[in-house]
Amino acid sequence: MTVLITAAGAVAEEPRPAEGDGTGAAAWFDPAAHLGRRGWKYLSPATRYLLAAGNQALGRRHDEPPLTGAPAERFGVVTGTQYAIAGVHRRMDDTLATTGVQGISPAEVPAFSMNTPGSQLAISTGARAFSVTLTNPVTAGLEAVQFAVTALRTGRADRVVAAAADQVPAGDDGRDRYDAAAAVVLSRDPAPVSGEGVGVLAGITGGISRFVPRGADGDRDPAALAASCGRVAALAGGARNVRLVVSGPAAAAEFGGAVRDAVVESLAEAGGSVRDPAGAVSRARHCAVSGLLELIALARTGGTGLVVSVSESGHLTAIALDAPVQSEFH
Amino acid sequence: MTVVVTGLGAVSCFGSGTAALWDGLLRADRRPVPAPDACGLSTRPYLYAAPDPGPVLPDAAASGGEPAGRTSALVAAAVAEAVGDAGLTAEDLRDAGLTVGTSLGDIDLAETREASDRHLATHRVAAVLAGRFGIGGPSQTLSTACSAGAYAVGWGAELIETGQADTVIACGGDAFSRVAIGTLQRFGLVDPECCRPFDADRAGMVTGEGAAAVVLESAESARHRGAAARAALAGHGWSCDAHHPMAPEPSGEQLCRSAVRALAGATEAPGAVVLHRAGVAGNDSVESAAVGRAVAAVGGGAAEVAGYAPKAVMGHTAGAAGVFGCVIAALILRHGVVPPNAHVATLDPDCPLRVPLGEPAPLTRPSVLVSGTGFGGNNAVLAWRAVG
């Protein structure tokens, strides 16, 4: 079974000067332009971004009624995020320390749950198959795609929005990182993949998630690294001119480079090749959304591609697009 | 493909280990204690507190220099027990999967006494565990609010059923959070006395700390290793109410649908249901009615199925609750009895299920349903059956 990416949507803050203090951080996004004039006041920024990207991918207006009946029960949402609650948690903790429990606004309480952006998207669109939120730092966005593909394979839904949203926290934790949300619509299709088919951006031919532990010396275990990257390369099935994108935050630059080198080597051993084997690791500036943004860019480029999202903790998730092999999941 | 459980682990208010958990459930007398003085709240809300789990070792290599918080430490203790129980070696773990259900992760890192000490990397529990145990396969953290643990087990089974892993450590955990307690209090969702889910006068939930873990394995993998299967997963269903960010949809239609899917292969009603039931009256009623309809649809009356609410004696453990439900289901199947429901002065007259009180009740049929619900209407239901 092949899974098709039928549409995509994204809203992303572009890198801003480093001296910015973050106070005007949301100026890049106008909620009214995406969500209309009412109904979003009490939604967190990450939720607003997610609704905007999700609606864009689904080609719907925010005020359209949600799905109902059987189509709703066959439609799911899976969302990756790492900072969905960071801002509101900080604000509430400060409120507790100063004015106490009574100072907390009930309207803001739902924002204090990692699943609320995804749940609001599910409510808005009528997704009743499932609404799952994944929260591994950095890789959660691409994990959402892997989760959606698996759920489509096991028949838990016929159509899934795989999405990610993050609002960068204030202060040092947010340095050189930016707000964003992205979404892809995935559906099952037993027909052969055609990248030129009407309404199809790309086919997903495989995906994998791994963790590379550190050895006793504190470095990534080389055997585990080689084994995991071998599995990533196998997703491309020895294809030539594979577009390989490895995306990771600054703190994972070394790990990302090692992953890239190992995937290139494994592909070569299988008779395949990478289009730009000396390419740099792409900087993941949009937190857990980064990998999904790379996937969308690659899907729009066409051809055989591999997107690998890596975190400084050692997680990696890879998704293969349009590879000339049958679907494989390891 | 059949997925079985070959290892169990738990840390709860009863102490470390599944033996302490089962003993505490049978005693059915545990009540919460005031939160520690240093909790940072002006009141000291009640809490079913877990013992100090000690540090996660070896910590530096485990998390790449990031500190591990209390939830990571609790879950690591539960995973260590489950891995030992299953007899898994380091080699077995190299390609094993890891699924972690947690609502707030290591939230203590962000709730420091001094605001300047706050650390926002709260959701690295999976990374800490994978590093600590050398678990190299697929690794996800699921945060579907209070059903996160039920989803972690269900997703773990999906990884096995689709060939992405032969073995998965499915676990969940959450620890004390002053912001969580504060927000629940603000919404009037906290019972000031204790958690009493089957009492007609129940007044809300009481939070609990803890972590639980199960080792999931394909039946073939367990046979190959010579590992004893404790229970087999007969089915599991997911659904979303798509109704409200906090409240359940009143008809319970979607929760019922996920329970029906979990029971799709069953030929008789389960012997017991480990309910999510947390003492929030409206949610409790929706759940028991929905689950009651689903078990009745399989055959027999809902009144022949024992309903059990462990949160009365261990509190609402949030992301751990669904995994605790599965551990408790396996223990019920092993011992053939359902622990008595605790803290019931006047029995809730609206529950369609039989409610064991006073002493353990015999399990009349060898299968147990586990129900998980959460904010956002995130429902997951798992059906377990005895093996052999």
XYZ file of C-alpha atoms in Angstrom:
718
model
C 0.000 0.000 0.000
C 1.258 3.446 -0.884
C 0.384 6.548 1.046
C -0.103 9.734 -0.879
C 0.541 13.310 0.182
C -2.425 15.013 -1.420
C -1.914 18.530 -0.076
C 0.207 20.613 2.251
C 0.004 23.838 4.201
C 2.433 25.855 6.287
C 2.876 29.105 8.150
C 6.388 29.894 9.317
C 8.138 32.854 10.855
C 11.266 33.758 8.935
C 14.574 34.232 10.750
C 14.748 37.653 12.387
C 17.720 39.683 13.656
C 19.375 38.114 16.673
C 19.020 41.293 18.713
C 15.221 41.022 18.695
C 13.816 40.684 22.188
C 10.899 38.553 21.067
C 8.232 41.050 22.133
C 6.994 41.440 18.580
C 7.344 37.761 17.876
C 3.774 37.166 16.746
C 3.654 40.124 14.368
C 4.514 37.847 11.462
C 1.196 36.015 11.833
C -2.209 37.655 11.495
C -4.791 35.291 12.981
C -7.731 37.184 11.480
C -6.340 36.659 7.989
C -6.294 32.895 8.546
C -9.102 32.262 11.004
C -11.561 35.086 10.525
C -12.459 37.796 12.977
C -13.821 35.709 15.841
C -13.306 32.493 17.746
C -9.546 32.440 18.238
C -9.006 34.963 21.057
C -8.498 32.315 23.732
C -6.507 29.919 21.555
C -2.751 29.733 22.144
C -0.449 30.967 19.365
C 0.631 27.394 18.572
C -3.030 26.413 18.213
C -3.707 29.330 15.876
C -0.725 28.421 13.711
C -1.809 24.789 13.568
C -5.366 25.675 12.576
C -4.048 27.958 9.844
C -1.702 25.320 8.408
C -4.268 22.528 8.775
C -7.031 24.506 7.076
C -4.667 25.497 4.282
C -3.694 21.865 3.683
C -7.327 20.758 3.728
C -8.414 23.605 1.482
C -11.089 24.715 3.915
C -12.097 27.938 5.579
C -11.997 28.033 9.356
C -15.721 28.730 9.667
C -16.757 25.747 7.570
C -18.647 23.070 9.503
C -16.689 20.007 10.664
C -17.110 16.588 9.102
C -19.786 14.386 10.627
C -20.863 10.744 10.370
C -18.768 8.091 8.648
C -16.295 10.483 6.952
C -15.468 11.990 10.384
C -14.900 8.527 11.854
C -12.419 7.695 9.067
C -10.484 10.958 9.408
C -7.644 11.429 11.929
C -5.212 14.082 13.133
C -1.690 13.565 14.465
C 0.346 16.528 15.672
C 3.961 16.968 16.676
C 4.980 19.690 19.121
C 7.627 20.279 21.758
C 6.712 23.689 23.167
C 2.896 23.749 22.991
C 2.564 24.514 26.703
C 5.868 26.238 27.468
C 4.570 29.807 27.296
C 1.312 29.271 29.146
C 3.009 27.098 31.754
C 5.467 29.846 32.543
C 2.689 32.426 32.789
C 0.557 30.233 35.050
C 3.486 29.357 37.299
C 4.224 33.064 37.734
C 0.547 33.718 38.486
C 0.471 30.970 41.123
C 3.510 32.503 42.813
C 1.986 35.983 42.887
C -1.825 35.989 42.986
C -2.499 32.283 43.531
C -4.970 29.876 41.953
C -7.690 32.509 41.554
C -5.426 34.486 39.239
C -5.521 31.772 36.569
C -7.915 32.557 33.744
C -10.274 29.616 33.122
C -10.333 30.528 29.440
C -6.620 29.835 29.246
C -6.668 26.523 31.107
C -7.094 24.252 28.053
C -3.851 25.704 26.660
C -2.062 23.932 29.494
C -2.164 20.554 27.767
C 0.216 19.441 25.039
C -2.648 17.975 23.022
C -4.762 21.127 22.856
C -3.514 22.427 19.461
C -4.203 19.020 17.904
C -7.513 18.691 19.719
C -8.657 22.088 18.457
C -7.783 21.038 14.902
C -9.722 17.785 15.424
C -12.729 19.696 16.787
C -12.615 22.258 13.997
C -12.368 19.690 11.206
C -14.336 16.816 12.773
C -11.548 14.228 13.094
C -13.009 11.295 15.007
C -10.710 8.416 14.003
C -8.106 9.731 16.444
C -6.268 12.861 17.523
C -2.795 12.004 18.772
C -0.059 14.401 19.882
C 3.626 13.424 19.776
C 6.142 15.382 21.828
C 9.713 14.221 21.225
C 11.783 17.386 20.760
C 12.632 18.196 17.119
C 11.621 14.856 15.575
C 7.935 14.904 16.627
C 6.847 16.618 13.400
C 8.263 13.947 11.113
C 7.158 11.263 13.593
C 3.617 12.533 13.019
C 3.975 11.564 9.352
C 5.293 8.122 10.285
C 2.430 7.690 12.767
C -0.139 8.719 10.143
C 1.293 6.366 7.532
C 1.160 3.477 10.026
C -2.414 4.284 11.046
C -3.446 4.356 7.384
C -1.784 0.974 6.844
C -3.564 -0.603 9.803
C -6.889 0.784 8.652
C -7.506 3.137 11.557
C -8.342 5.922 9.114
C -8.678 6.592 5.382
C -7.341 10.133 5.552
C -5.047 11.752 8.123
C -3.662 15.231 8.641
C -0.093 14.916 9.904
C 0.912 18.234 11.363
C 3.256 20.083 13.691
C 3.155 23.397 15.521
C 5.441 25.234 17.892
C 5.712 28.609 19.514
C 9.289 29.329 20.499
C 9.650 30.084 24.213
C 10.982 33.458 25.273
C 14.533 33.891 26.501
C 17.622 31.815 25.849
C 15.619 28.701 25.064
C 14.245 30.425 21.988
C 17.460 31.894 20.617
C 17.702 31.506 16.829
C 14.482 29.512 16.699
C 11.183 30.533 15.139
C 7.449 29.889 15.297
C 5.770 27.701 12.710
C 3.123 25.158 11.861
C 2.868 22.785 8.935
C 0.462 20.098 7.813
C 0.189 17.443 5.121
C -2.925 15.533 4.147
C -2.242 11.829 3.693
C -4.507 9.230 2.216
C -4.417 5.571 1.346
C -4.259 4.752 -2.286
C -3.694 1.266 -3.644
C -2.996 2.663 -7.116
C 0.597 3.109 -8.314
C 2.066 6.400 -7.276
C 2.215 9.146 -9.812
C 3.826 12.350 -8.728
C 1.998 14.034 -11.587
C -1.421 12.707 -10.617
C -4.163 15.196 -9.996
C -4.103 16.326 -6.395
C -1.026 14.333 -5.464
C 2.135 16.046 -4.265
C 4.156 12.890 -3.693
C 4.005 9.307 -2.537
C 5.455 8.176 0.758
C 7.255 4.911 0.214
C 8.666 4.285 3.660
C 9.551 5.642 7.046
C 11.588 4.760 10.072
C 12.230 6.014 13.584
C 15.331 5.125 15.604
C 17.331 6.201 18.627
C 21.135 6.188 18.612
C 22.428 5.832 22.183
C 25.770 7.067 23.406
C 28.539 4.587 24.113
C 30.565 4.403 27.332
C 32.846 7.162 26.000
C 29.929 9.592 25.632
C 29.988 9.543 21.826
C 27.175 8.099 19.723
C 27.574 4.338 19.511
C 29.139 3.855 16.029
C 27.594 0.413 15.491
C 24.117 1.707 16.368
C 24.658 4.741 14.132
C 25.719 2.592 11.180
C 22.834 0.158 11.675
C 20.231 2.904 11.893
C 21.586 4.806 8.904
C 21.728 1.574 6.909
C 18.011 1.202 7.518
C 17.408 4.801 6.476
C 19.351 4.292 3.249
C 17.416 1.076 2.554
C 14.233 3.149 2.312
C 15.590 4.517 -0.976
C 16.238 1.014 -2.283
C 19.533 1.742 -4.061
C 18.074 4.623 -6.073
C 20.357 7.072 -7.810
C 20.374 10.851 -7.409
C 18.414 10.705 -4.191
C 17.680 14.124 -2.725
C 18.838 13.697 0.879
C 17.921 16.293 3.484
C 19.182 15.894 7.036
C 17.693 18.450 9.397
C 18.810 19.093 12.954
C 19.247 21.900 15.480
C 22.633 23.539 16.055
C 23.267 21.300 19.069
C 22.863 18.235 16.847
C 25.096 19.483 14.019
C 27.758 16.856 14.633
C 25.249 14.022 15.001
C 23.422 15.210 11.882
C 26.658 15.256 9.919
C 27.484 11.733 11.042
C 23.996 10.570 10.044
C 24.344 12.190 6.655
C 27.739 10.619 5.979
C 26.555 7.184 7.065
C 23.406 7.331 4.921
C 25.441 8.447 1.888
C 27.857 5.569 2.448
C 25.108 2.979 2.858
C 23.349 4.196 -0.255
C 26.582 3.910 -2.232
C 27.108 0.357 -0.968
C 23.638 -0.505 -2.271
C 24.510 0.912 -5.701
C 22.647 4.151 -5.196
C 23.778 7.730 -4.932
C 22.919 11.068 -3.393
C 22.418 14.135 -5.544
C 24.588 16.362 -3.358
C 26.718 14.086 -1.166
C 28.660 16.966 0.397
C 25.557 18.967 1.295
C 25.343 20.551 4.723
C 22.982 19.543 7.493
C 19.942 21.764 7.286
C 19.482 23.886 10.421
C 16.229 22.989 12.206
C 15.145 26.473 13.277
C 11.432 25.731 13.608
C 11.588 23.283 16.514
C 9.402 20.206 15.943
C 7.989 21.701 12.735
C 11.380 21.748 10.967
C 11.341 18.209 9.590
C 7.818 18.581 8.258
C 8.725 21.840 6.497
C 11.634 20.026 4.831
C 9.331 17.182 3.798
C 6.882 19.586 2.179
C 9.688 21.363 0.315
C 11.039 18.032 -0.928
C 7.590 16.793 -1.961
C 7.157 19.917 -4.078
C 10.544 19.353 -5.696
C 9.616 15.872 -6.891
C 11.762 12.816 -7.469
C 13.157 10.364 -5.005
C 13.951 11.948 -1.677
C 14.808 11.176 1.892
C 14.159 13.559 4.776
C 15.886 12.765 8.056
C 15.113 14.722 11.207
C 17.639 14.380 14.046
C 17.647 15.703 17.600
C 20.501 16.428 19.964
C 19.124 13.686 22.217
C 19.801 10.993 19.606
C 16.387 10.522 18.015
C 16.127 10.269 14.258
C 13.118 9.889 11.997
C 13.268 9.443 8.240
C 10.580 9.558 5.565
C 11.151 8.453 1.975
C 9.297 10.006 -0.942
C 8.590 8.487 -4.336
C 11.342 5.881 -4.156
C 11.069 3.232 -6.853
C 10.444 0.389 -4.405
C 7.469 -1.113 -2.678
C 6.455 0.377 0.633
C 8.777 -0.668 3.422
C 8.557 0.156 7.092
C 11.245 -0.888 9.522
C -0.337 -11.201 14.570
C -0.785 -11.663 18.313
C 0.846 -9.177 20.681
C 1.550 -10.422 24.197
C 2.835 -8.910 27.426
C 5.969 -10.538 28.798
C 7.007 -8.048 31.492
C 5.383 -5.680 33.962
C 6.745 -2.788 36.016
C 5.279 -0.140 38.323
C 6.131 2.586 40.814
C 3.154 4.046 42.634
C 2.072 5.526 45.945
C 2.316 1.949 47.237
C 6.054 1.933 46.561
C 8.273 0.266 43.994
C 7.185 -2.810 42.114
C 4.098 -4.576 40.814
C 3.922 -6.718 43.988
C 3.495 -3.556 46.087
C 0.932 -2.278 43.583
C -1.181 -5.449 43.746
C -0.947 -5.597 47.536
C -2.053 -1.958 47.797
C -4.961 -2.488 45.413
C -6.169 -5.499 47.426
C -5.911 -3.574 50.720
C -8.070 -0.840 49.184
C -7.504 1.626 52.006
C -4.887 4.087 50.726
C -5.751 7.776 51.032
C -3.837 10.767 49.692
C -1.399 12.873 51.724
C -0.822 16.651 51.658
C 1.598 17.809 48.972
C 5.075 18.678 50.274
C 5.610 22.025 52.029
C 7.918 23.070 49.235
C 5.294 22.600 46.523
C 4.983 26.350 45.991
C 1.221 26.567 46.529
C -0.397 28.444 49.399
C -2.648 25.477 50.105
C -1.279 21.963 50.341
C -3.536 19.931 48.052
C -3.855 16.200 48.556
C -1.751 13.906 46.445
C -1.120 10.148 46.147
C 2.649 10.637 46.297
C 5.189 8.163 44.922
C 8.409 7.403 46.798
C 11.632 9.081 45.720
C 12.782 7.046 42.722
C 16.429 8.079 43.018
C 18.504 9.323 40.088
C 18.445 7.926 36.576
C 21.810 6.254 36.114
C 24.031 6.626 34.228
C 22.609 10.126 33.796
C 25.252 11.937 31.761
C 25.388 9.383 28.972
C 21.625 8.888 29.057
C 20.476 12.343 28.171
C 23.368 14.057 26.474
C 23.933 16.379 29.394
C 20.293 17.346 29.838
C 19.006 16.873 33.366
C 16.459 14.129 33.923
C 13.480 15.062 36.059
C 11.266 13.197 38.477
C 9.014 11.660 35.833
C 11.981 10.241 33.927
C 13.292 8.725 37.152
C 9.933 7.160 38.025
C 9.494 5.714 34.537
C 13.080 4.418 34.507
C 12.354 2.458 37.689
C 9.197 0.941 36.173
C 10.974 0.098 32.912
C 13.850 -1.542 34.799
C 11.380 -3.855 36.534
C 9.506 -4.677 33.318
C 12.695 -5.370 31.341
C 13.953 -7.629 34.154
C 10.582 -9.370 34.415
C 10.634 -10.098 30.684
C 14.254 -11.254 30.807
C 15.309 -8.918 27.991
C 19.044 -8.551 27.345
C 20.910 -5.477 26.082
C 21.011 -7.209 22.705
C 17.220 -7.630 22.738
C 16.813 -3.899 23.446
C 19.039 -2.770 20.587
C 16.192 -2.848 18.060
C 13.298 -2.669 20.520
C 10.732 0.107 20.357
C 9.894 2.553 23.124
C 6.564 4.316 23.544
C 6.128 6.759 26.411
C 2.824 8.207 27.535
C 3.209 11.375 29.559
C 1.162 14.485 29.955
C 3.670 16.918 31.437
C 6.941 14.982 31.204
C 9.700 16.253 33.482
C 7.647 19.296 34.451
C 9.585 19.673 37.721
C 12.470 21.023 35.605
C 10.218 23.974 34.681
C 8.663 24.414 38.140
C 11.784 25.368 40.007
C 11.787 27.510 43.131
C 13.641 30.271 41.305
C 12.245 31.315 37.924
C 15.779 31.800 36.593
C 16.467 28.068 37.069
C 13.637 26.973 34.807
C 14.468 24.401 32.195
C 12.050 23.974 29.313
C 13.219 20.603 28.000
C 10.368 18.836 29.766
C 9.532 16.226 27.136
C 12.802 14.345 26.872
C 11.600 11.368 28.890
C 11.853 9.024 25.890
C 15.399 10.198 25.174
C 16.417 9.699 28.799
C 14.962 6.179 28.846
C 16.290 5.154 25.439
C 19.756 6.323 26.476
C 19.577 4.702 29.912
C 18.527 1.293 28.576
C 20.068 1.382 25.081
C 16.680 1.072 23.366
C 17.476 1.740 19.708
C 14.247 1.102 17.797
C 11.280 3.367 17.098
C 10.807 5.787 19.951
C 7.822 8.074 20.482
C 6.396 10.208 23.269
C 2.596 10.418 23.226
C 0.856 13.256 25.042
C -2.868 12.781 24.487
C -3.558 14.153 27.995
C -4.915 11.538 30.409
C -5.212 8.760 27.821
C -1.520 9.059 26.864
C -0.640 5.747 28.531
C -3.447 3.886 26.776
C -2.266 5.341 23.460
C 1.359 4.455 24.250
C 0.384 0.800 24.672
C -1.843 0.854 21.586
C 0.821 2.528 19.439
C 3.397 0.043 20.742
C 1.153 -2.773 19.541
C 0.811 -1.062 16.141
C 4.597 -0.917 15.809
C 4.736 -4.685 16.363
C 1.743 -5.472 14.157
C 3.272 -3.516 11.241
C 6.691 -5.135 11.614
C 8.477 -1.979 12.801
C 9.586 -3.743 16.004
C 9.378 -7.236 17.525
C 9.510 -5.908 21.071
C 8.286 -2.587 22.462
C 8.672 -1.139 25.935
C 5.395 0.744 26.440
C 5.408 2.927 29.498
C 3.968 6.052 31.026
C 4.548 8.410 33.894
C 3.716 11.740 35.448
C 4.769 13.453 38.682
C 3.532 16.273 40.879
C 2.977 19.599 39.129
C 1.829 22.664 41.028
C 0.525 24.242 37.828
C -1.506 21.110 37.035
C -3.003 21.070 40.529
C -3.631 24.817 40.351
C -5.470 24.612 37.049
C -7.523 21.588 38.122
C -8.477 23.427 41.311
C -9.390 26.503 39.298
C -11.803 24.382 37.313
C -13.287 22.780 40.426
C -12.102 19.349 39.320
C -10.309 18.367 42.563
C -11.978 16.460 45.415
C -10.694 18.051 48.647
C -10.991 14.771 50.572
C -9.833 11.819 48.510
C -10.494 10.175 45.157
C -13.775 8.205 45.457
C -14.913 7.409 41.914
C -17.815 5.114 42.842
C -19.208 7.246 45.645
C -22.402 9.097 44.801
C -20.971 12.211 46.506
C -17.655 12.226 44.641
C -16.367 15.723 44.032
C -13.501 15.400 41.559
C -10.149 13.790 40.945
C -7.047 13.708 43.138
C -3.734 13.563 41.355
C -1.296 10.719 41.843
C 2.321 10.210 40.952
C 3.624 7.092 39.367
C 4.940 5.205 36.395
C 4.104 1.879 34.814
C 5.612 -0.198 32.041
C 4.749 -3.256 29.980
C 6.971 -5.222 27.637
C 4.979 -5.904 24.475
C 6.174 -8.578 22.131
C 4.948 -10.541 19.152
C 3.848 -13.982 20.332
C 6.471 -15.430 18.001
C 9.248 -13.358 19.585
C 8.170 -14.416 23.080
C 8.109 -18.070 22.023
C 11.510 -17.723 20.400
C 12.988 -16.284 23.601
C 11.174 -18.770 25.818
C 9.504 -15.893 27.651
C 6.201 -16.483 29.437
C 3.292 -14.419 28.131
C 1.310 -12.767 30.944
C -1.605 -11.661 28.776
C -2.475 -11.262 25.110
C -3.886 -8.168 23.437
C -7.226 -9.201 21.951
C -7.942 -5.839 20.343
C -7.706 -2.095 20.772
C -9.646 0.857 19.501
C -9.052 4.599 19.232
C -11.419 7.493 18.722
C -11.751 11.219 19.245
C -14.889 13.002 20.371
C -13.931 16.125 18.338
C -16.292 17.921 20.660
C -14.633 20.085 23.355
C -11.024 20.724 24.523
C -11.796 19.496 28.044
C -15.241 17.939 28.447
C -16.344 14.591 27.011
C -19.100 14.425 24.419
C -22.203 13.626 26.517
C -23.510 10.700 24.457
C -20.184 8.830 24.696
C -20.719 7.648 21.121
C -17.051 7.815 20.140
C -15.789 6.197 23.347
C -18.315 3.404 22.795
C -17.050 3.017 19.217
C -13.464 2.546 20.376
C -14.612 -0.029 22.965
C -16.608 -1.880 20.305
C -13.524 -1.994 18.096
C -11.391 -3.303 20.981
C -13.969 -6.061 21.545
C -14.404 -6.836 17.835
C -12.911 -10.316 18.089
C -14.489 -11.217 21.438
C -17.043 -13.996 21.715
C -18.143 -13.078 25.220
C -18.190 -9.982 27.419
C -15.015 -9.330 29.419
C -14.880 -10.436 33.043
C -13.884 -6.958 34.200
C -13.277 -3.412 33.041
C -10.478 -1.285 34.486
C -12.153 2.076 34.097
C -10.573 5.474 33.597
C -13.112 6.739 36.155
C -11.401 9.481 38.188
C -14.159 10.887 40.399
C -15.381 13.613 38.022
C -19.085 12.753 38.046
C -20.026 13.826 34.519
C -17.045 12.105 32.899
C -17.538 8.958 35.003
C -21.162 8.622 33.908
C -20.374 9.079 30.224
C -17.628 6.466 30.430
C -19.514 3.749 32.296
C -22.577 4.153 30.084
C -20.498 3.985 26.882
C -18.415 1.018 28.029
C -21.543 -0.658 29.400
C -23.196 -0.460 25.974
C -20.103 -1.877 24.274
C -19.731 -4.899 26.592
C -23.479 -5.578 26.481
C -23.302 -5.620 22.690
C -20.878 -8.562 22.851
C -23.392 -10.647 24.805
C -24.703 -10.862 28.322
C -25.596 -7.939 30.507
C -23.273 -5.141 31.603
C -24.240 -6.008 35.182
C -22.299 -9.277 34.793
C -19.062 -7.336 34.171
C -17.062 -6.104 37.166
C -16.177 -2.412 37.024
C -12.977 -1.386 38.785
C -11.630 2.127 39.455
C -8.037 1.954 40.774
C -7.740 5.762 41.028
C -9.567 5.617 44.386
C -6.396 4.314 46.015
C -3.640 5.580 43.705
C -5.001 8.852 42.341
C -5.043 10.054 38.771
C -1.582 9.361 37.424
C -2.293 11.191 34.123
C -0.013 9.848 31.390
C 0.712 6.729 33.421
C -2.945 5.850 34.039
C -3.536 3.848 30.858
C -0.371 1.813 31.323
C -1.308 1.208 34.959
C -4.672 0.008 33.639
C -2.908 -2.549 31.439
C -0.574 -3.682 34.243
C -3.579 -4.068 36.563
C -5.468 -5.991 33.857
C -2.554 -8.424 33.583
C -2.466 -8.818 37.379
C -6.238 -9.415 37.495
C -5.846 -12.117 34.832
C -2.919 -13.677 36.718
C -4.656 -13.782 40.107
C -8.192 -14.390 38.864
C -9.706 -11.733 41.114
C -10.784 -8.114 40.811
C -9.682 -5.881 43.733
C -12.488 -4.207 45.696
C -13.427 -0.615 44.885
C -12.426 1.732 47.698
C -13.846 4.788 49.458
C -17.512 4.160 48.684
C -20.019 5.393 51.299
C -23.023 5.558 48.974
C -22.663 3.636 45.727
C -23.177 5.630 42.525
C -26.613 4.372 41.447
C -26.030 5.094 37.754
C -23.204 2.676 36.928
C -24.496 -0.156 34.743
C -21.530 -2.401 35.670
C -21.275 -4.581 38.778
C -19.131 -2.788 41.378
C -17.122 -5.105 43.676
C -16.962 -3.688 47.205
C -15.443 -4.867 50.462
C -13.442 -7.829 49.193
C -11.864 -9.090 45.974
C -14.366 -10.524 43.503
C -13.638 -13.615 41.397
C -12.942 -12.850 37.735
C -15.751 -14.723 36.014
C -14.352 -14.667 32.456
C -10.641 -14.543 31.461
C -10.580 -11.166 29.761
C -10.243 -7.582 30.965
C -11.025 -4.327 29.166
C -8.995 -1.165 29.891
C -10.537 2.200 29.110
C -8.644 5.483 28.730
C -10.101 8.944 28.144
C -8.553 12.390 28.216
C -8.934 16.110 27.572
C -9.795 16.705 23.957
C -11.996 13.603 23.932
C -9.029 11.344 23.222
C -10.298 7.798 23.766
C -8.372 4.520 23.681
C -9.654 1.130 24.807
C -7.655 -2.106 25.021
C -8.947 -5.659 25.463
C -6.685 -8.213 27.165
C -7.208 -11.952 27.465
C -5.527 -14.676 29.465
C -2.913 -16.808 27.728
C -2.926 -20.615 27.697
